[in-house]
Amino acid sequence: MRKRNRDLGFFLLLVCGNLIYTLLPIRSLVWQCIIAGALVFFLPGYLLQEILVQKQVYDMTWRLLVSVGLSLSIDIVSGFLLNVLPDGLTGRTWGLWLSGLTIVGVVFCLVKRRRWQLLYREEVRRRNYPPCLVVIMGILAVCLVIGIFISTTNMISNQPSKGFTQFWLLLKPSGSCTVQLGIQNNETGLTEYEAVVKVNGHLAGHWSVIRLQPQQQWGQHLALSSLVLNKDGQPTHVHVEANLYRVQVKNYVYRTVQLFLGASRNVCTQIALS
Amino acid sequence: MRVIYQRVSDTQAEVHPWKYATVAPARKTVLQRIAQCESWYWQAGLLLWSAVCVLAIAMIFAYSRLGGSGLPELFLPAMICVFALPVWRLLDPFVPRGERIVIVCLVGMVCYSIKIVCNPVYFIYYDEFLHWRTTDDILATQHLFHPNALLPVGAYYPGLEVITNALSLLSGLNVFQSGLLVIAVARLVMLLSLFLLTERLLQSSRGGSLAVLFYMANPHFLLFDAQYSYESLALPFISLLLVLMEPHQSLAQRIGCLQPMSVCVPFMGTQRSILKDNQRMITVSTGLVIIALTFTHHATAFFFAIMLVLWSIICIARSSSPHMTYLLYMTVFALCLSSIAMMRTGNPVVGYLWGFIDKAVQELNAIVHGSSARPLFVSYAGPPAPLWERLFTFLSVLCIMVMLPFGLWSMFCQHRLNSLIVVCCVLALCYPVSQIFRLTVSGADLTNRLSAFLFIPIAMVLAMFIKQFFPVGTLSVCRKMFVAGLMTFIFLGGIMLGAGTNFALLPGSYQVNADARSIEPEGIEAAKWAAAHLPVGGQVATDRINQVLMGTYGKQEIVTNIADKIDLSSVFLVRQFGTRELMLLRRAHVRYLVVDLRLSQALPLVGFYYEQSEEHAFAHTVTVSATALSKFHYLPGVGRIFDSGDVIIYDVEGVVYEKTQ
């Protein structure tokens, strides 16, 4: 009896299915993962070893190992080949290349199998289905492992940490004398802040109560154009300093940031004063 | 001595009286079915048991993350549970081969899941960030060999990153998830190939499965070689290559025998062509995997080339092997490829590896000439390891050393005609020598790194020792318990050596410059802020941990001594900012300084704060002063643009810009 080609048919179907899928508007992560897993980890190596070895003198474990190992090697070599293309390593080039390799591999395999006409005796496998308890134990273990990963992921994501607040002061890149003030609350609970901005020691902005929930952000732009000119209307050097306080502990500067700016014709740059 | 000689030369050690020899044939069939059923139960039971163990370990890690003490006391018993039961089962001579494969893969993957449970949300190990950066560069530029300041040599060996790139782009998973999958597959390849190799060489599936479990005792198996790093992929390639190349010896001999007959006997001709076909398959596959290995990890590729040279020398010395030509071709091929990769313009691999080895050898030389050795079991940052931990680790290495000569003797007595086994024996002898480097500062890491390679032959030798000295015919429950205990003991010793000083590689509260323990939300959020608000590719100077965070999450270009040959550590460590520091910043075109004020809280666990070349590296006795870290605040022209309490970002463009104008 000639060796059946069901495996090759299945692979061809898989690759064609993938090509049709890329034309559809819907996207499924599960399907993509299955296809990507097969194309990256299994198909190229499996087909190569099928082409090279006609008589399967090696056992299933060996063939599985070589299929996966060769697939990884083919991926690396393919990466170097794709690197030469102007498009380089993109999803499209990878998809086309690996799908193309699979189709070519399937065709080669079919031709080789037909030519050799080796007789294989189909092994009738008596399947000893394990008792239901074994299946239940297996399912339980898998569920347990999935549960562990989900709970650990949640645990780490919601892990109670010390809590902190980010406070920043940046000169807007457009060149205008505008600074950007921002607060990000990463504390464990609702926090009330007070922000004070001084330019050369003079109050330029004051926000008495800023209430932020955890992960909430606050931002404000402050134009300094009028403040960077001296009494004679000439540009000058300015020192912008912003302090952040927590409303509960007002007399303690919680965060502080500062900028040194040099201005000319309403264009500010950061400068060194000495 | 005579008893020992009997044991090492006993070729019947694995032969046992047939379990059902005395029963009637009908009863025998029933008993065989029961055994099959029992095997299924064992597999499912072990799967469930392993899942429960992982659950227990996840809970222990959660407790440790919340600041709970006594991590080793809780973690090690859990690891005993993971390991001891499978060992017990595998020592049984009647376990079917399929079940052995399942158990070996199960234990290996459980160990991998422990690494994942350490943090299934993001990368936490230092090396993982270095490779993540290369992968990110490939995703961004769509081309290979983009310079990586965090690990300049890594960009020239992008095998791991290429596979991750393919999986990530095709599946839609992010780099972290794709990386976990790639390493999981690589680990499976490692486990299966080790099993098949040792099974074939020792001619016993029992010996093969025990050898794989022994391999798990290497200090890097649990964490280091499970991380997203090029060595984790290269090691499976090396073992796969050995699996592929080993049968070539016998194939070559069989083809040689069939040649004279093929003319007159048609069947022999067919048989010969099938064997030739297999030989061709081996050659093509080997060539392909050697290419992949060469562009995945430099040190592993060199180690493999050395192994091939050794193998070729042994074959030449015997001068009768038809396998010799093939082996010579492969050796030349591997050497040429390694040289091509090495000679590539800009590849710093020679300096990178040589600097490492040279320093270790120099330190060893100094010790030989009377200088003091590195005290063992002492951390750079805190109290030394407790006495029980020191004893445990020391005794586990001692056990390996004691078993090694007997295993080697057994190998020599029974398999000396197999050239690959002779190569393995020679390499196993390097293990005791490599332990000497533990006395040096630079070489201590070298010893652990070598273990990952040397444990392939060592595991085989140790399995041979168990096979010969505990023959299945006399394996009572007590002896079985002793062997299972011994193997578990060695396994735990390996874990202690690999889990870092004071188990710092496992989850726990924040520590200063302690790699995994230093990766925490405040640093990550600061780096994410940098990615969102600072221009991409701004030159950043910072400490070891913030280097990797700013280079990956922050998308910034990092100034490092290894890439830029400028050591900026003094800029941070000196109390007063002077002209020298200013010149350094200008030379490196630094735009931002990231200062972590927590560095002043403790000594660095890895031995240094900023660069290995910094003053007092590996010999810090006092912490960096808070004054030194906060001095930038008072420098005119230096903008303090970000403050999150512990992490401060300074913009020094004004200082650098002024001068260049």
JSON list of C-alpha atoms in Angstrom, two decimals, chain A residues 29 32-33 36-37 39-41 48-49 51-55 57-59 61-62 64-66 68-70 72-77 79-80 82-91 94-95 98 112 116 118 126 128 130-131 133-134 137-138 140-142 144-145 148-149 152-153 155-157 159-162 164-170 180 186 217 241 254-260 270-274, chain B residues 33 36-37 40-41 44-45 47-48 51-52 54-55 58 62 65-66 97 101 113 116-121 138 142-145 158-159 162-163 165-167 169-173 181-182 185 189 192-193 196 233 237 240 243-244 247 251 273-274 277-278 280-282 284-285 288-289 291-292 295-296 521-522 525-526 529 533-534 591 633 635-646 651 654-655 658:
[
{"chain": "A", "resi": 29, "resn": "LEU", "atom": "CA", "xyz": [-5.57, 35.90, 17.03]},
{"chain": "A", "resi": 32, "resn": "GLN", "atom": "CA", "xyz": [-3.07, 33.53, 13.37]},
{"chain": "A", "resi": 33, "resn": "CYS", "atom": "CA", "xyz": [-1.23, 31.83, 16.22]},
{"chain": "A", "resi": 36, "resn": "ALA", "atom": "CA", "xyz": [2.19, 31.10, 12.56]},
{"chain": "A", "resi": 37, "resn": "GLY", "atom": "CA", "xyz": [3.12, 28.24, 14.91]},
{"chain": "A", "resi": 39, "resn": "LEU", "atom": "CA", "xyz": [4.70, 27.81, 9.57]},
{"chain": "A", "resi": 40, "resn": "VAL", "atom": "CA", "xyz": [7.50, 28.83, 11.90]},
{"chain": "A", "resi": 41, "resn": "PHE", "atom": "CA", "xyz": [7.98, 25.76, 14.09]},
{"chain": "A", "resi": 48, "resn": "LEU", "atom": "CA", "xyz": [12.45, 18.94, 4.23]},
{"chain": "A", "resi": 49, "resn": "GLN", "atom": "CA", "xyz": [13.01, 15.73, 6.16]},
{"chain": "A", "resi": 51, "resn": "ILE", "atom": "CA", "xyz": [11.85, 15.05, 0.97]},
{"chain": "A", "resi": 52, "resn": "LEU", "atom": "CA", "xyz": [15.26, 13.88, 2.08]},
{"chain": "A", "resi": 53, "resn": "VAL", "atom": "CA", "xyz": [14.26, 10.59, 3.73]},
{"chain": "A", "resi": 54, "resn": "GLN", "atom": "CA", "xyz": [11.94, 8.25, 1.90]},
{"chain": "A", "resi": 55, "resn": "LYS", "atom": "CA", "xyz": [11.94, 5.25, 4.11]},
{"chain": "A", "resi": 57, "resn": "VAL", "atom": "CA", "xyz": [13.65, 4.27, 9.60]},
{"chain": "A", "resi": 58, "resn": "TYR", "atom": "CA", "xyz": [13.40, 6.70, 12.46]},
{"chain": "A", "resi": 59, "resn": "ASP", "atom": "CA", "xyz": [10.72, 6.78, 15.08]},
{"chain": "A", "resi": 61, "resn": "THR", "atom": "CA", "xyz": [10.04, 11.25, 18.39]},
{"chain": "A", "resi": 62, "resn": "TRP", "atom": "CA", "xyz": [13.09, 11.58, 16.16]},
{"chain": "A", "resi": 64, "resn": "LEU", "atom": "CA", "xyz": [9.21, 15.38, 15.47]},
{"chain": "A", "resi": 65, "resn": "LEU", "atom": "CA", "xyz": [12.51, 16.59, 16.88]},
{"chain": "A", "resi": 66, "resn": "VAL", "atom": "CA", "xyz": [14.15, 16.94, 13.48]},
{"chain": "A", "resi": 68, "resn": "VAL", "atom": "CA", "xyz": [11.07, 21.32, 14.72]},
{"chain": "A", "resi": 69, "resn": "GLY", "atom": "CA", "xyz": [14.85, 21.68, 14.80]},
{"chain": "A", "resi": 70, "resn": "LEU", "atom": "CA", "xyz": [15.12, 22.01, 11.04]},
{"chain": "A", "resi": 72, "resn": "LEU", "atom": "CA", "xyz": [14.04, 26.74, 13.41]},
{"chain": "A", "resi": 73, "resn": "SER", "atom": "CA", "xyz": [17.19, 26.52, 11.29]},
{"chain": "A", "resi": 74, "resn": "ILE", "atom": "CA", "xyz": [15.27, 27.23, 8.07]},
{"chain": "A", "resi": 75, "resn": "ASP", "atom": "CA", "xyz": [13.68, 30.27, 9.75]},
{"chain": "A", "resi": 76, "resn": "ILE", "atom": "CA", "xyz": [17.08, 31.69, 10.58]},
{"chain": "A", "resi": 77, "resn": "VAL", "atom": "CA", "xyz": [18.45, 31.12, 7.09]},
{"chain": "A", "resi": 79, "resn": "GLY", "atom": "CA", "xyz": [15.67, 35.65, 7.83]},
{"chain": "A", "resi": 80, "resn": "PHE", "atom": "CA", "xyz": [19.07, 36.26, 6.30]},
{"chain": "A", "resi": 82, "resn": "LEU", "atom": "CA", "xyz": [14.75, 38.19, 3.45]},
{"chain": "A", "resi": 83, "resn": "ASN", "atom": "CA", "xyz": [17.21, 40.70, 4.87]},
{"chain": "A", "resi": 84, "resn": "VAL", "atom": "CA", "xyz": [18.68, 41.04, 1.38]},
{"chain": "A", "resi": 85, "resn": "LEU", "atom": "CA", "xyz": [15.31, 42.15, -0.05]},
{"chain": "A", "resi": 86, "resn": "PRO", "atom": "CA", "xyz": [14.55, 45.88, 0.02]},
{"chain": "A", "resi": 87, "resn": "ASP", "atom": "CA", "xyz": [11.35, 45.19, 1.98]},
{"chain": "A", "resi": 88, "resn": "GLY", "atom": "CA", "xyz": [13.28, 43.19, 4.53]},
{"chain": "A", "resi": 89, "resn": "LEU", "atom": "CA", "xyz": [11.60, 41.22, 7.29]},
{"chain": "A", "resi": 90, "resn": "THR", "atom": "CA", "xyz": [7.95, 42.18, 7.27]},
{"chain": "A", "resi": 91, "resn": "GLY", "atom": "CA", "xyz": [4.79, 40.22, 7.97]},
{"chain": "A", "resi": 94, "resn": "TRP", "atom": "CA", "xyz": [7.56, 36.24, 6.00]},
{"chain": "A", "resi": 95, "resn": "GLY", "atom": "CA", "xyz": [4.05, 35.01, 5.15]},
{"chain": "A", "resi": 98, "resn": "LEU", "atom": "CA", "xyz": [7.10, 30.48, 4.43]},
{"chain": "A", "resi": 112, "resn": "LYS", "atom": "CA", "xyz": [9.21, 12.00, -4.55]},
{"chain": "A", "resi": 116, "resn": "TRP", "atom": "CA", "xyz": [9.79, 5.87, -5.09]},
{"chain": "A", "resi": 118, "resn": "LEU", "atom": "CA", "xyz": [7.81, 2.35, -1.55]},
{"chain": "A", "resi": 126, "resn": "ARG", "atom": "CA", "xyz": [-5.22, -0.47, 18.51]},
{"chain": "A", "resi": 128, "resn": "ASN", "atom": "CA", "xyz": [-6.32, 1.95, 24.15]},
{"chain": "A", "resi": 130, "resn": "PRO", "atom": "CA", "xyz": [-7.41, 5.63, 28.87]},
{"chain": "A", "resi": 131, "resn": "PRO", "atom": "CA", "xyz": [-10.08, 5.42, 31.48]},
{"chain": "A", "resi": 133, "resn": "LEU", "atom": "CA", "xyz": [-10.09, 9.29, 35.34]},
{"chain": "A", "resi": 134, "resn": "VAL", "atom": "CA", "xyz": [-6.85, 9.70, 33.39]},
{"chain": "A", "resi": 137, "resn": "MET", "atom": "CA", "xyz": [-6.60, 14.31, 35.63]},
{"chain": "A", "resi": 138, "resn": "GLY", "atom": "CA", "xyz": [-5.07, 15.60, 32.43]},
{"chain": "A", "resi": 140, "resn": "LEU", "atom": "CA", "xyz": [-7.53, 19.25, 35.56]},
{"chain": "A", "resi": 141, "resn": "ALA", "atom": "CA", "xyz": [-3.78, 19.74, 35.24]},
{"chain": "A", "resi": 142, "resn": "VAL", "atom": "CA", "xyz": [-4.12, 21.83, 32.09]},
{"chain": "A", "resi": 144, "resn": "LEU", "atom": "CA", "xyz": [-4.75, 24.38, 36.77]},
{"chain": "A", "resi": 145, "resn": "VAL", "atom": "CA", "xyz": [-1.75, 25.56, 34.77]},
{"chain": "A", "resi": 148, "resn": "ILE", "atom": "CA", "xyz": [-2.02, 29.74, 37.56]},
{"chain": "A", "resi": 149, "resn": "PHE", "atom": "CA", "xyz": [-0.78, 31.86, 34.67]},
{"chain": "A", "resi": 152, "resn": "THR", "atom": "CA", "xyz": [-0.17, 35.28, 38.41]},
{"chain": "A", "resi": 153, "resn": "THR", "atom": "CA", "xyz": [-0.54, 37.74, 35.53]},
{"chain": "A", "resi": 155, "resn": "MET", "atom": "CA", "xyz": [-1.46, 39.36, 40.60]},
{"chain": "A", "resi": 156, "resn": "ILE", "atom": "CA", "xyz": [1.58, 41.04, 39.09]},
{"chain": "A", "resi": 157, "resn": "SER", "atom": "CA", "xyz": [-0.50, 43.59, 37.18]},
{"chain": "A", "resi": 159, "resn": "GLN", "atom": "CA", "xyz": [0.54, 44.02, 42.67]},
{"chain": "A", "resi": 160, "resn": "PRO", "atom": "CA", "xyz": [0.45, 46.49, 45.55]},
{"chain": "A", "resi": 161, "resn": "SER", "atom": "CA", "xyz": [3.63, 48.48, 45.19]},
{"chain": "A", "resi": 162, "resn": "LYS", "atom": "CA", "xyz": [5.01, 51.49, 46.97]},
{"chain": "A", "resi": 164, "resn": "PHE", "atom": "CA", "xyz": [4.74, 56.95, 43.10]},
{"chain": "A", "resi": 165, "resn": "THR", "atom": "CA", "xyz": [3.88, 60.09, 41.20]},
{"chain": "A", "resi": 166, "resn": "GLN", "atom": "CA", "xyz": [5.51, 61.24, 37.99]},
{"chain": "A", "resi": 167, "resn": "PHE", "atom": "CA", "xyz": [5.95, 64.98, 37.57]},
{"chain": "A", "resi": 168, "resn": "TRP", "atom": "CA", "xyz": [7.50, 66.59, 34.54]},
{"chain": "A", "resi": 169, "resn": "LEU", "atom": "CA", "xyz": [8.29, 69.89, 32.92]},
{"chain": "A", "resi": 170, "resn": "LEU", "atom": "CA", "xyz": [9.26, 70.06, 29.25]},
{"chain": "A", "resi": 180, "resn": "GLN", "atom": "CA", "xyz": [4.42, 71.53, 29.31]},
{"chain": "A", "resi": 186, "resn": "ASN", "atom": "CA", "xyz": [0.76, 55.93, 40.06]},
{"chain": "A", "resi": 217, "resn": "GLN", "atom": "CA", "xyz": [-2.80, 61.89, 34.02]},
{"chain": "A", "resi": 241, "resn": "GLU", "atom": "CA", "xyz": [10.81, 75.85, 38.53]},
{"chain": "A", "resi": 254, "resn": "TYR", "atom": "CA", "xyz": [6.80, 66.15, 46.96]},
{"chain": "A", "resi": 255, "resn": "ARG", "atom": "CA", "xyz": [8.29, 66.53, 43.48]},
{"chain": "A", "resi": 256, "resn": "THR", "atom": "CA", "xyz": [10.34, 69.25, 41.87]},
{"chain": "A", "resi": 257, "resn": "VAL", "atom": "CA", "xyz": [11.41, 69.96, 38.31]},
{"chain": "A", "resi": 258, "resn": "GLN", "atom": "CA", "xyz": [13.19, 72.88, 36.67]},
{"chain": "A", "resi": 259, "resn": "LEU", "atom": "CA", "xyz": [14.30, 74.27, 33.32]},
{"chain": "A", "resi": 260, "resn": "PHE", "atom": "CA", "xyz": [16.79, 76.91, 32.29]},
{"chain": "A", "resi": 270, "resn": "GLN", "atom": "CA", "xyz": [17.50, 75.40, 26.90]},
{"chain": "A", "resi": 271, "resn": "ILE", "atom": "CA", "xyz": [20.78, 76.98, 27.79]},
{"chain": "A", "resi": 272, "resn": "ALA", "atom": "CA", "xyz": [23.50, 76.87, 30.32]},
{"chain": "A", "resi": 273, "resn": "LEU", "atom": "CA", "xyz": [23.76, 79.94, 32.46]},
{"chain": "A", "resi": 274, "resn": "SER", "atom": "CA", "xyz": [27.44, 79.67, 33.16]},
{"chain": "B", "resi": 33, "resn": "ARG", "atom": "CA", "xyz": [-2.38, -4.45, 29.87]},
{"chain": "B", "resi": 36, "resn": "GLN", "atom": "CA", "xyz": [0.02, -0.10, 30.13]},
{"chain": "B", "resi": 37, "resn": "CYS", "atom": "CA", "xyz": [-2.90, 1.24, 32.13]},
{"chain": "B", "resi": 40, "resn": "TRP", "atom": "CA", "xyz": [-1.24, 6.10, 31.63]},
{"chain": "B", "resi": 41, "resn": "TYR", "atom": "CA", "xyz": [-2.11, 6.70, 35.27]},
{"chain": "B", "resi": 44, "resn": "ALA", "atom": "CA", "xyz": [-1.70, 11.79, 34.10]},
{"chain": "B", "resi": 45, "resn": "GLY", "atom": "CA", "xyz": [-0.89, 11.68, 37.79]},
{"chain": "B", "resi": 47, "resn": "LEU", "atom": "CA", "xyz": [0.96, 15.93, 35.07]},
{"chain": "B", "resi": 48, "resn": "LEU", "atom": "CA", "xyz": [-1.52, 16.82, 37.79]},
{"chain": "B", "resi": 51, "resn": "ALA", "atom": "CA", "xyz": [0.56, 21.43, 38.02]},
{"chain": "B", "resi": 52, "resn": "VAL", "atom": "CA", "xyz": [-0.04, 21.44, 41.77]},
{"chain": "B", "resi": 54, "resn": "VAL", "atom": "CA", "xyz": [3.68, 24.99, 39.91]},
{"chain": "B", "resi": 55, "resn": "LEU", "atom": "CA", "xyz": [0.66, 26.36, 41.78]},
{"chain": "B", "resi": 58, "resn": "ALA", "atom": "CA", "xyz": [3.43, 30.58, 42.15]},
{"chain": "B", "resi": 62, "resn": "ALA", "atom": "CA", "xyz": [3.53, 35.87, 45.30]},
{"chain": "B", "resi": 65, "resn": "ARG", "atom": "CA", "xyz": [6.91, 39.59, 46.11]},
{"chain": "B", "resi": 66, "resn": "LEU", "atom": "CA", "xyz": [4.83, 40.95, 48.95]},
{"chain": "B", "resi": 97, "resn": "ARG", "atom": "CA", "xyz": [10.01, 4.37, 26.50]},
{"chain": "B", "resi": 101, "resn": "ILE", "atom": "CA", "xyz": [9.87, 10.75, 26.98]},
{"chain": "B", "resi": 113, "resn": "SER", "atom": "CA", "xyz": [6.99, 27.30, 33.61]},
{"chain": "B", "resi": 116, "resn": "ILE", "atom": "CA", "xyz": [7.51, 32.10, 33.44]},
{"chain": "B", "resi": 117, "resn": "VAL", "atom": "CA", "xyz": [5.73, 32.21, 36.78]},
{"chain": "B", "resi": 118, "resn": "CYS", "atom": "CA", "xyz": [8.56, 34.45, 38.03]},
{"chain": "B", "resi": 119, "resn": "ASN", "atom": "CA", "xyz": [6.94, 37.08, 35.85]},
{"chain": "B", "resi": 120, "resn": "PRO", "atom": "CA", "xyz": [4.45, 36.23, 33.10]},
{"chain": "B", "resi": 121, "resn": "VAL", "atom": "CA", "xyz": [3.83, 39.90, 32.28]},
{"chain": "B", "resi": 138, "resn": "ILE", "atom": "CA", "xyz": [14.67, 44.44, 13.56]},
{"chain": "B", "resi": 142, "resn": "GLN", "atom": "CA", "xyz": [12.95, 45.52, 9.02]},
{"chain": "B", "resi": 143, "resn": "HIS", "atom": "CA", "xyz": [16.59, 44.60, 8.59]},
{"chain": "B", "resi": 144, "resn": "LEU", "atom": "CA", "xyz": [19.25, 42.78, 10.56]},
{"chain": "B", "resi": 145, "resn": "PHE", "atom": "CA", "xyz": [22.55, 43.97, 12.06]},
{"chain": "B", "resi": 158, "resn": "PRO", "atom": "CA", "xyz": [20.44, 37.48, 15.41]},
{"chain": "B", "resi": 159, "resn": "GLY", "atom": "CA", "xyz": [19.18, 33.86, 15.10]},
{"chain": "B", "resi": 162, "resn": "VAL", "atom": "CA", "xyz": [14.86, 36.36, 13.51]},
{"chain": "B", "resi": 163, "resn": "ILE", "atom": "CA", "xyz": [12.60, 33.52, 14.69]},
{"chain": "B", "resi": 165, "resn": "ASN", "atom": "CA", "xyz": [10.39, 38.37, 14.44]},
{"chain": "B", "resi": 166, "resn": "ALA", "atom": "CA", "xyz": [8.77, 35.79, 12.16]},
{"chain": "B", "resi": 167, "resn": "LEU", "atom": "CA", "xyz": [6.45, 34.50, 14.88]},
{"chain": "B", "resi": 169, "resn": "LEU", "atom": "CA", "xyz": [4.75, 39.32, 12.67]},
{"chain": "B", "resi": 170, "resn": "LEU", "atom": "CA", "xyz": [2.77, 36.28, 11.56]},
{"chain": "B", "resi": 171, "resn": "SER", "atom": "CA", "xyz": [0.85, 35.66, 14.77]},
{"chain": "B", "resi": 172, "resn": "GLY", "atom": "CA", "xyz": [0.27, 39.21, 15.97]},
{"chain": "B", "resi": 173, "resn": "LEU", "atom": "CA", "xyz": [1.73, 38.39, 19.39]},
{"chain": "B", "resi": 181, "resn": "LEU", "atom": "CA", "xyz": [6.95, 30.58, 22.76]},
{"chain": "B", "resi": 182, "resn": "VAL", "atom": "CA", "xyz": [10.25, 30.40, 20.87]},
{"chain": "B", "resi": 185, "resn": "VAL", "atom": "CA", "xyz": [9.91, 25.21, 21.60]},
{"chain": "B", "resi": 189, "resn": "VAL", "atom": "CA", "xyz": [14.02, 20.43, 21.24]},
{"chain": "B", "resi": 192, "resn": "LEU", "atom": "CA", "xyz": [14.06, 15.50, 23.19]},
{"chain": "B", "resi": 193, "resn": "SER", "atom": "CA", "xyz": [17.46, 15.72, 21.55]},
{"chain": "B", "resi": 196, "resn": "LEU", "atom": "CA", "xyz": [17.59, 10.62, 21.99]},
{"chain": "B", "resi": 233, "resn": "LEU", "atom": "CA", "xyz": [18.32, 28.67, 21.51]},
{"chain": "B", "resi": 237, "resn": "PHE", "atom": "CA", "xyz": [20.95, 23.36, 18.29]},
{"chain": "B", "resi": 240, "resn": "LEU", "atom": "CA", "xyz": [20.29, 18.45, 17.91]},
{"chain": "B", "resi": 243, "resn": "VAL", "atom": "CA", "xyz": [21.68, 13.65, 17.50]},
{"chain": "B", "resi": 244, "resn": "LEU", "atom": "CA", "xyz": [21.91, 14.17, 13.76]},
{"chain": "B", "resi": 247, "resn": "PRO", "atom": "CA", "xyz": [24.01, 7.90, 13.46]},
{"chain": "B", "resi": 251, "resn": "LEU", "atom": "CA", "xyz": [25.50, 4.43, 8.63]},
{"chain": "B", "resi": 273, "resn": "SER", "atom": "CA", "xyz": [20.59, 3.47, -1.64]},
{"chain": "B", "resi": 274, "resn": "ILE", "atom": "CA", "xyz": [18.20, 3.87, 1.31]},
{"chain": "B", "resi": 277, "resn": "ASP", "atom": "CA", "xyz": [19.55, 8.56, 1.27]},
{"chain": "B", "resi": 278, "resn": "ASN", "atom": "CA", "xyz": [19.61, 8.77, 5.07]},
{"chain": "B", "resi": 280, "resn": "ARG", "atom": "CA", "xyz": [22.39, 12.62, 2.55]},
{"chain": "B", "resi": 281, "resn": "MET", "atom": "CA", "xyz": [19.56, 13.70, 4.78]},
{"chain": "B", "resi": 282, "resn": "ILE", "atom": "CA", "xyz": [21.94, 13.84, 7.75]},
{"chain": "B", "resi": 284, "resn": "VAL", "atom": "CA", "xyz": [21.96, 18.44, 4.55]},
{"chain": "B", "resi": 285, "resn": "SER", "atom": "CA", "xyz": [20.28, 18.75, 7.95]},
{"chain": "B", "resi": 288, "resn": "LEU", "atom": "CA", "xyz": [21.58, 23.71, 7.85]},
{"chain": "B", "resi": 289, "resn": "VAL", "atom": "CA", "xyz": [21.66, 23.49, 11.64]},
{"chain": "B", "resi": 291, "resn": "ILE", "atom": "CA", "xyz": [24.48, 27.64, 9.78]},
{"chain": "B", "resi": 292, "resn": "ALA", "atom": "CA", "xyz": [21.68, 28.38, 12.23]},
{"chain": "B", "resi": 295, "resn": "PHE", "atom": "CA", "xyz": [24.42, 32.92, 13.56]},
{"chain": "B", "resi": 296, "resn": "THR", "atom": "CA", "xyz": [22.67, 32.32, 16.84]},
{"chain": "B", "resi": 521, "resn": "PRO", "atom": "CA", "xyz": [7.10, 49.49, 38.00]},
{"chain": "B", "resi": 522, "resn": "GLU", "atom": "CA", "xyz": [8.68, 52.86, 38.83]},
{"chain": "B", "resi": 525, "resn": "GLU", "atom": "CA", "xyz": [7.05, 53.73, 33.97]},
{"chain": "B", "resi": 526, "resn": "ALA", "atom": "CA", "xyz": [9.89, 56.26, 33.86]},
{"chain": "B", "resi": 529, "resn": "TRP", "atom": "CA", "xyz": [7.47, 58.20, 29.93]},
{"chain": "B", "resi": 533, "resn": "HIS", "atom": "CA", "xyz": [7.89, 62.49, 25.76]},
{"chain": "B", "resi": 534, "resn": "LEU", "atom": "CA", "xyz": [11.53, 62.48, 24.73]},
{"chain": "B", "resi": 591, "resn": "ARG", "atom": "CA", "xyz": [21.54, 64.49, 26.15]},
{"chain": "B", "resi": 633, "resn": "HIS", "atom": "CA", "xyz": [20.01, 69.45, 40.64]},
{"chain": "B", "resi": 635, "resn": "LEU", "atom": "CA", "xyz": [24.16, 72.56, 38.30]},
{"chain": "B", "resi": 636, "resn": "PRO", "atom": "CA", "xyz": [23.31, 75.67, 36.31]},
{"chain": "B", "resi": 637, "resn": "GLY", "atom": "CA", "xyz": [21.91, 74.88, 32.92]},
{"chain": "B", "resi": 638, "resn": "VAL", "atom": "CA", "xyz": [20.92, 71.33, 33.75]},
{"chain": "B", "resi": 639, "resn": "GLY", "atom": "CA", "xyz": [17.18, 70.92, 33.47]},
{"chain": "B", "resi": 640, "resn": "ARG", "atom": "CA", "xyz": [15.44, 68.56, 35.83]},
{"chain": "B", "resi": 641, "resn": "ILE", "atom": "CA", "xyz": [12.66, 67.53, 33.51]},
{"chain": "B", "resi": 642, "resn": "PHE", "atom": "CA", "xyz": [11.23, 64.47, 35.24]},
{"chain": "B", "resi": 643, "resn": "ASP", "atom": "CA", "xyz": [10.84, 63.45, 38.84]},
{"chain": "B", "resi": 644, "resn": "SER", "atom": "CA", "xyz": [9.07, 60.34, 40.08]},
{"chain": "B", "resi": 645, "resn": "GLY", "atom": "CA", "xyz": [10.57, 60.32, 43.54]},
{"chain": "B", "resi": 646, "resn": "ASP", "atom": "CA", "xyz": [13.34, 57.78, 43.00]},
{"chain": "B", "resi": 651, "resn": "ASP", "atom": "CA", "xyz": [18.42, 67.29, 30.44]},
{"chain": "B", "resi": 654, "resn": "GLY", "atom": "CA", "xyz": [22.37, 73.07, 27.57]},
{"chain": "B", "resi": 655, "resn": "VAL", "atom": "CA", "xyz": [25.77, 72.11, 28.96]},
{"chain": "B", "resi": 658, "resn": "GLU", "atom": "CA", "xyz": [27.09, 75.59, 25.02]}
]
